[in-house]
CSV table of C-alpha atoms in Angstrom, one decimal:
chain,number,residue,atom,x,y,z
Y,1,MET,CA,0.0,0.0,0.0
Y,2,SER,CA,1.2,3.5,-0.8
Y,3,VAL,CA,1.4,6.4,1.6
Y,4,ARG,CA,-1.5,7.8,-0.6
Y,5,GLU,CA,-3.7,4.9,-0.3
Y,6,GLU,CA,-3.0,4.5,3.4
Y,7,PHE,CA,-3.7,8.2,4.3
Y,8,ASP,CA,-6.5,8.7,2.0
Y,9,ALA,CA,-8.2,5.8,3.9
Y,10,TRP,CA,-7.4,7.6,7.4
Y,11,ALA,CA,-8.8,10.9,5.9
Y,12,THR,CA,-12.1,9.4,4.6
Y,13,ASP,CA,-12.9,7.8,7.8
Y,14,GLY,CA,-12.1,10.8,10.0
Y,15,ARG,CA,-8.9,9.8,11.7
Y,16,ASP,CA,-7.1,13.2,10.7
Y,17,LYS,CA,-8.9,14.6,13.6
Y,18,GLY,CA,-7.7,12.0,16.0
Y,19,MET,CA,-4.2,12.5,14.8
Y,20,GLU,CA,-4.3,16.3,15.4
Y,21,GLU,CA,-5.5,15.8,19.0
Y,22,ARG,CA,-2.8,13.2,19.8
Y,23,HIS,CA,-0.1,15.3,18.4
Y,24,TRP,CA,-1.3,18.7,19.7
Y,25,HIS,CA,0.0,17.8,23.3
Y,26,THR,CA,3.6,18.1,22.3
Y,27,ALA,CA,3.3,19.9,18.6
Y,28,LYS,CA,2.2,23.0,20.4
Y,29,HIS,CA,5.5,23.4,22.2
Y,30,ALA,CA,7.6,22.8,19.3
Y,31,LEU,CA,5.4,25.2,17.1
Y,32,ALA,CA,6.0,27.7,19.6
Y,33,ARG,CA,9.8,27.6,19.2
Y,34,VAL,CA,9.6,28.1,15.4
Y,35,PRO,CA,11.1,31.5,14.9
Y,36,VAL,CA,8.5,32.8,12.3
Y,37,GLU,CA,8.7,36.6,11.6
Y,38,PRO,CA,5.5,38.3,10.3
Y,39,GLY,CA,4.8,37.8,6.8
Y,40,GLU,CA,7.2,34.8,6.2
Y,41,THR,CA,6.1,31.6,4.3
Y,42,ILE,CA,5.7,28.3,6.0
Y,43,LEU,CA,5.4,24.9,4.6
Y,44,ASP,CA,3.9,22.0,6.6
Y,45,LEU,CA,5.2,18.8,5.3
Y,46,GLY,CA,2.6,15.9,5.9
Y,47,CYS,CA,0.2,18.4,6.9
Y,48,GLY,CA,-2.7,15.9,7.5
Y,49,SER,CA,-5.8,17.9,8.8
Y,50,GLY,CA,-3.5,21.2,8.8
Y,51,TYR,CA,-3.8,22.2,12.1
Y,52,ALA,CA,0.1,22.9,12.5
Y,53,GLY,CA,0.1,25.4,9.8
Y,54,ARG,CA,-3.2,27.1,10.8
Y,55,ALA,CA,-1.7,27.6,14.3
Y,56,LEU,CA,1.4,29.3,12.9
Y,57,ARG,CA,-0.8,31.6,10.8
Y,58,GLU,CA,-2.9,32.7,13.9
Y,59,THR,CA,-0.3,32.8,16.6
Y,60,LYS,CA,2.8,34.2,14.6
Y,61,ASP,CA,1.1,36.1,11.9
Y,62,ALA,CA,2.9,33.9,9.1
Y,63,GLY,CA,2.2,35.4,5.8
Y,64,ARG,CA,1.5,32.4,3.8
Y,65,VAL,CA,1.1,28.8,4.8
Y,66,TYR,CA,1.2,25.7,2.5
Y,67,GLY,CA,0.5,22.3,3.7
Y,68,LEU,CA,1.5,19.5,1.6
Y,69,ASP,CA,0.5,16.0,2.0
Y,70,GLY,CA,0.8,12.7,-0.3
Y,71,ALA,CA,-2.8,11.9,0.3
Y,72,PRO,CA,-5.4,13.7,-1.9
Y,73,GLU,CA,-8.2,13.2,0.7
Y,74,MET,CA,-6.0,14.6,3.5
Y,75,THR,CA,-5.5,18.0,1.6
Y,76,ARG,CA,-9.4,17.9,0.8
Y,77,ASN,CA,-10.2,17.8,4.5
Y,78,ALA,CA,-7.5,20.2,5.5
Y,79,ALA,CA,-8.9,22.7,3.1
Y,80,SER,CA,-12.2,22.2,4.5
Y,81,TYR,CA,-11.5,23.4,7.9
Y,82,THR,CA,-10.2,26.6,6.9
Y,83,ASP,CA,-11.3,29.7,4.8
Y,84,ASP,CA,-8.2,31.6,5.5
Y,85,PRO,CA,-7.1,33.0,2.0
Y,86,ASN,CA,-3.4,32.8,3.2
Y,87,VAL,CA,-3.4,29.2,3.5
Y,88,GLY,CA,-3.3,26.7,0.9
Y,89,TYR,CA,-2.7,22.9,0.2
Y,90,VAL,CA,-0.7,20.8,-2.3
Y,91,VAL,CA,-0.7,17.1,-3.1
Y,92,GLY,CA,2.9,16.1,-3.5
Y,93,ASP,CA,5.8,13.9,-2.5
Y,94,PHE,CA,8.5,14.4,0.1
Y,95,ASP,CA,11.2,13.2,-2.3
Y,96,SER,CA,10.2,15.3,-5.1
Y,97,LEU,CA,9.1,18.6,-3.5
Y,98,PRO,CA,7.3,20.9,-6.0
Y,99,PHE,CA,8.8,24.2,-4.6
Y,100,ALA,CA,11.2,26.4,-6.1
Y,101,ASP,CA,14.7,26.9,-4.5
Y,102,ASP,CA,15.0,29.2,-1.5
Y,103,SER,CA,11.2,29.8,-1.7
Y,104,ILE,CA,10.3,28.7,1.8
Y,105,ASP,CA,11.4,30.5,5.2
Y,106,HIS,CA,10.6,27.7,7.5
Y,107,ILE,CA,9.4,23.9,7.3
Y,108,TRP,CA,7.4,22.1,10.0
Y,109,SER,CA,7.0,18.5,10.0
Y,110,MET,CA,5.1,16.6,12.8
Y,111,GLU,CA,4.8,12.7,12.8
Y,112,SER,CA,5.3,12.4,9.1
Y,113,PHE,CA,8.9,12.6,8.1
Y,114,TYR,CA,9.6,8.9,8.6
Y,115,TYR,CA,7.2,8.1,5.8
Y,116,ALA,CA,9.7,9.5,3.3
Y,117,ALA,CA,10.5,6.7,0.9
Y,118,ASP,CA,14.0,8.2,0.9
Y,119,PRO,CA,14.5,10.4,3.8
Y,120,GLU,CA,18.0,11.4,3.1
Y,121,HIS,CA,16.7,12.8,-0.3
Y,122,THR,CA,14.0,14.4,1.4
Y,123,LEU,CA,16.4,16.2,3.7
Y,124,GLU,CA,18.3,17.5,0.4
Y,125,GLU,CA,15.0,18.8,-0.9
Y,126,VAL,CA,14.3,20.5,2.5
Y,127,ALA,CA,17.7,22.2,2.3
Y,128,ARG,CA,17.0,23.1,-1.4
Y,129,VAL,CA,13.7,24.9,-1.1
Y,130,LEU,CA,14.7,26.7,2.3
Y,131,ARG,CA,15.9,30.1,2.0
Y,132,PRO,CA,19.5,30.7,3.7
Y,133,GLY,CA,18.8,30.9,7.5
Y,134,GLY,CA,15.5,29.1,7.0
Y,135,THR,CA,14.6,26.2,9.7
Y,136,PHE,CA,13.3,22.9,9.5
Y,137,TYR,CA,11.4,21.8,12.6
Y,138,CYS,CA,11.4,17.9,12.5
Y,139,ALA,CA,9.2,16.2,15.2
Y,140,VAL,CA,8.5,12.6,15.4
Y,141,ASN,CA,7.3,10.3,18.0
Y,142,TYR,CA,8.4,7.0,16.2
Y,143,TYR,CA,12.1,6.8,16.8
Y,144,GLU,CA,14.7,4.5,18.2
Y,145,GLU,CA,14.8,5.5,21.6
Y,146,ASN,CA,11.2,5.3,22.0
Y,147,VAL,CA,10.9,1.7,22.4
Y,148,HIS,CA,7.5,1.8,23.0
Y,149,SER,CA,6.8,3.0,19.4
Y,150,HIS,CA,8.5,0.3,17.7
Y,151,GLU,CA,5.4,-1.9,17.1
Y,152,TRP,CA,3.7,0.8,15.2
Y,153,GLN,CA,5.2,-0.4,12.0
Y,154,GLU,CA,3.0,-3.5,12.5
Y,155,PHE,CA,-0.1,-1.6,12.1
Y,156,ILE,CA,0.7,0.4,9.1
Y,157,ALA,CA,1.5,-0.8,5.5
Y,158,VAL,CA,3.9,1.9,4.6
Y,159,GLU,CA,7.5,1.3,5.3
Y,160,MET,CA,8.9,3.8,8.3
Y,161,THR,CA,12.2,5.1,8.9
Y,162,ARG,CA,13.3,4.4,12.7
Y,163,TRP,CA,16.5,6.8,13.3
Y,164,ASP,CA,18.0,7.3,16.7
Y,165,ARG,CA,18.8,11.0,17.8
Y,166,GLU,CA,22.4,10.7,16.6
Y,167,GLN,CA,21.1,9.4,13.2
Y,168,TYR,CA,18.8,12.2,12.8
Y,169,ARG,CA,21.5,14.9,13.6
Y,170,GLU,CA,23.9,12.9,11.0
Y,171,ALA,CA,21.3,12.9,8.3
Y,172,PHE,CA,20.6,16.5,8.7
Y,173,ARG,CA,24.3,17.4,8.3
Y,174,ASP,CA,24.9,15.1,5.5
Y,175,ALA,CA,22.1,16.9,3.6
Y,176,GLY,CA,23.8,20.3,4.3
Y,177,LEU,CA,21.6,21.5,7.3
Y,178,TYR,CA,23.1,22.9,10.5
Y,179,VAL,CA,21.7,21.2,13.6
Y,180,ALA,CA,20.5,24.1,15.7
Y,181,GLU,CA,18.7,22.1,18.4
Y,182,GLN,CA,17.7,18.4,19.4
Y,183,ASP,CA,15.3,17.9,22.3
Y,184,ASN,CA,12.6,15.5,23.8
Y,185,ILE,CA,9.4,17.3,24.4
Y,186,PRO,CA,7.5,15.5,27.1
Y,187,ASP,CA,3.6,15.1,26.9
Y,188,ARG,CA,2.6,16.3,30.2
Y,189,GLU,CA,-1.2,16.4,29.3
Y,190,ILE,CA,-2.2,13.1,28.5
Y,191,THR,CA,-4.1,11.2,31.6
Y,192,ILE,CA,-1.9,8.4,33.0
Y,193,PRO,CA,-4.2,6.2,35.2
Y,194,ALA,CA,-3.3,5.4,38.9
Y,195,GLU,CA,-1.2,2.4,39.5
Y,196,ALA,CA,-3.8,0.0,40.5
Y,197,GLU,CA,-5.4,0.4,37.0
Y,198,PHE,CA,-2.7,-1.3,35.3
Y,199,PRO,CA,-2.3,-3.4,33.2
Y,200,THR,CA,-4.6,-1.3,30.5
Y,201,ASP,CA,-5.5,-2.4,27.2
Y,202,ASP,CA,-2.5,-0.6,25.7
Y,203,TRP,CA,-0.1,-0.6,28.5
Y,204,ASP,CA,1.5,-3.3,30.8
Y,205,THR,CA,2.8,-1.2,33.6
Y,206,ARG,CA,2.4,2.5,34.6
Y,207,ALA,CA,6.2,3.0,34.6
Y,208,GLU,CA,6.2,2.3,30.8
Y,209,MET,CA,3.5,4.7,30.2
Y,210,VAL,CA,5.3,7.4,32.1
Y,211,GLU,CA,8.5,6.8,30.2
Y,212,ARG,CA,6.7,6.8,26.8
Y,213,TYR,CA,5.0,10.2,27.4
Y,214,ARG,CA,6.4,12.2,30.4
Y,215,GLU,CA,10.0,11.2,29.5
Y,216,LEU,CA,10.5,10.4,26.0
Y,217,GLY,CA,7.8,12.3,24.2
Y,218,THR,CA,8.3,13.8,21.0
Y,219,LEU,CA,11.9,14.0,19.4
Y,220,LEU,CA,12.3,17.3,17.9
Y,221,THR,CA,15.4,18.1,15.5
Y,222,VAL,CA,16.0,21.7,14.2
Y,223,GLY,CA,17.9,22.1,11.0
Y,224,VAL,CA,19.2,25.6,9.7
Y,225,ALA,CA,19.9,26.0,6.1
Y,226,PRO,CA,23.2,27.6,5.1
S,1,MET,CA,-5.6,27.7,-5.0
S,2,LYS,CA,-4.5,31.3,-5.1
S,3,GLU,CA,-2.4,32.4,-8.2
S,4,SER,CA,0.2,33.7,-5.7
S,5,LEU,CA,1.0,29.9,-5.0
S,6,LEU,CA,2.1,29.7,-8.6
S,7,GLU,CA,5.1,32.1,-7.6
S,8,ILE,CA,6.8,29.4,-5.6
S,9,LEU,CA,5.6,26.0,-7.2
S,10,CYS,CA,7.7,24.2,-9.7
S,11,CYS,CA,7.7,21.1,-11.5
S,12,PRO,CA,8.6,18.3,-9.0
S,13,LEU,CA,10.7,16.3,-11.6
S,14,ASP,CA,12.9,18.9,-13.0
S,15,LYS,CA,12.1,22.0,-10.7
S,16,HIS,CA,11.4,24.2,-13.8
S,17,ASP,CA,8.3,26.8,-13.7
S,18,LEU,CA,4.9,25.8,-14.4
S,19,GLU,CA,2.3,27.5,-16.6
S,20,LEU,CA,-1.3,27.6,-15.9
S,21,GLU,CA,-3.7,26.2,-18.5
S,22,ASP,CA,-7.7,26.1,-18.9
S,23,ALA,CA,-7.8,27.7,-15.5
S,24,GLU,CA,-11.4,28.1,-14.0
S,25,TYR,CA,-12.0,30.4,-11.0
S,26,ASP,CA,-14.7,30.8,-8.2
S,27,ASP,CA,-17.4,33.3,-8.4
S,28,ASP,CA,-15.1,35.9,-6.6
S,29,GLY,CA,-12.5,35.3,-9.3
S,30,ASP,CA,-9.5,35.1,-6.9
S,31,GLU,CA,-9.6,31.3,-6.5
S,32,ILE,CA,-8.5,28.8,-9.0
S,33,VAL,CA,-10.9,25.8,-8.7
S,34,SER,CA,-9.6,23.7,-11.7
S,35,GLY,CA,-7.1,23.8,-14.5
S,36,THR,CA,-3.9,22.2,-15.5
S,37,LEU,CA,-0.3,23.2,-14.5
S,38,VAL,CA,2.2,22.4,-17.3
S,39,CYS,CA,6.1,22.3,-17.0
S,40,THR,CA,7.6,24.9,-19.2
S,41,GLU,CA,10.8,22.5,-19.6
S,42,CYS,CA,9.4,18.9,-19.7
S,43,GLY,CA,5.8,19.4,-20.6
S,44,GLU,CA,4.5,17.1,-17.8
S,45,ARG,CA,1.0,18.1,-16.8
S,46,TYR,CA,-0.5,18.5,-13.3
S,47,PRO,CA,-4.1,18.6,-12.5
S,48,ILE,CA,-5.9,21.2,-10.2
S,49,GLU,CA,-8.8,19.3,-8.4
S,50,ASP,CA,-11.5,21.1,-6.2
S,51,GLY,CA,-8.8,23.9,-5.9
S,52,ILE,CA,-5.9,21.7,-4.9
S,53,PRO,CA,-2.9,21.1,-7.2
S,54,ASN,CA,-1.7,17.5,-7.5
S,55,LEU,CA,2.0,17.8,-7.8
S,56,LEU,CA,2.7,14.0,-7.2
S,57,PRO,CA,5.2,12.7,-9.6
S,58,PRO,CA,3.2,11.0,-12.6
S,59,ASP,CA,4.1,7.5,-11.4
S,60,MET,CA,2.7,8.1,-8.1
S,61,ARG,CA,-0.5,9.5,-9.2
S,62,GLU,CA,-2.2,6.3,-10.2
S,63,GLY,CA,-5.8,5.9,-9.2
S,64,THR,CA,-6.1,9.6,-8.9
S,65,PRO,CA,-8.8,11.1,-11.7
S,66,ALA,CA,-6.9,13.5,-13.6
C-alpha cells in the first residue's frame, strides 16, 4: 500500500482529527519555538488535517502557509477546515518537492518525516527549498529510543524509517543542514491512570506509560539551511 | 488555490516553472478551482482538482482521477 492509499483511507474515516488531538500535546510546544517573523512563508510537510500550519498563521502572523500531503483526501479535508485566504494545500511527494529553490522560510513536520521513501533525499529537498537561514522543525514520536513506538510499524502498510537521535543529526548534516537544536518534548497532558488500574488495554505497567509520554515524548530536531 | 501559490511552485521532477492552462475560477475570481499546471521544460501536466494542485510525480498519481 502506498502512503497515498493509506492516508486517503485515514482521511476518509475521520482519523485526521484524531491525529491532530494526539499530536497537539507536544506539537504546540515545538510550534511555539519556530522563529517565524510576520509575513514569512511556511511549509507544513505531511500536513494531515493542517492544524499546525493554521496555528502558525494565527499565533505568529505567518504570511502564507502551505500544507503538503501525499494523500489527496487529507488535503481536501484540510482545505475544508479553513477559509483563510493565506492558507493553501498541495498534493505532493516528500522526495520530489514541487517548490522552487530558496522559496520557503520555515518548514514544519510533525509525525510524518519517517514516511518518506528516501529520507536522506527528502532532507536534501528540504535544504534546497529553504532560503538561507530558514529552519526545518522535524518532530517525531516514532524513533529508536522510544521503544514503545517500535510496534507501530506492524499496524501500517507503509515502510517507516526508525532513526535514533544521532542518526537524525547526522542525516541533517549530510544533507547540508546545520543542527541547531535537538530535544525531547514530554507530553504532560495525557492522562496516566493510577497504579492500580494497570495493566490497561494498551499498557502493561504504569512505569512504561510514564516513560513513553512524560520522559521520551516527541523527538524534535531543528535544522538550519546555510 | 490562489495564483500567488504559482510564484513558488515548480515541476516536482525537474524544478522548472509551471504554466497555468484551462483555469476556472470561483465566483469571486480569486480562487482557481480547476485547471492544469504544465511544466515549461518537460511538458508534464499536473491537474488542479477542487482547487488543490496535485503535484505528485506522474508515476505516484495512479488511481487519482486526472
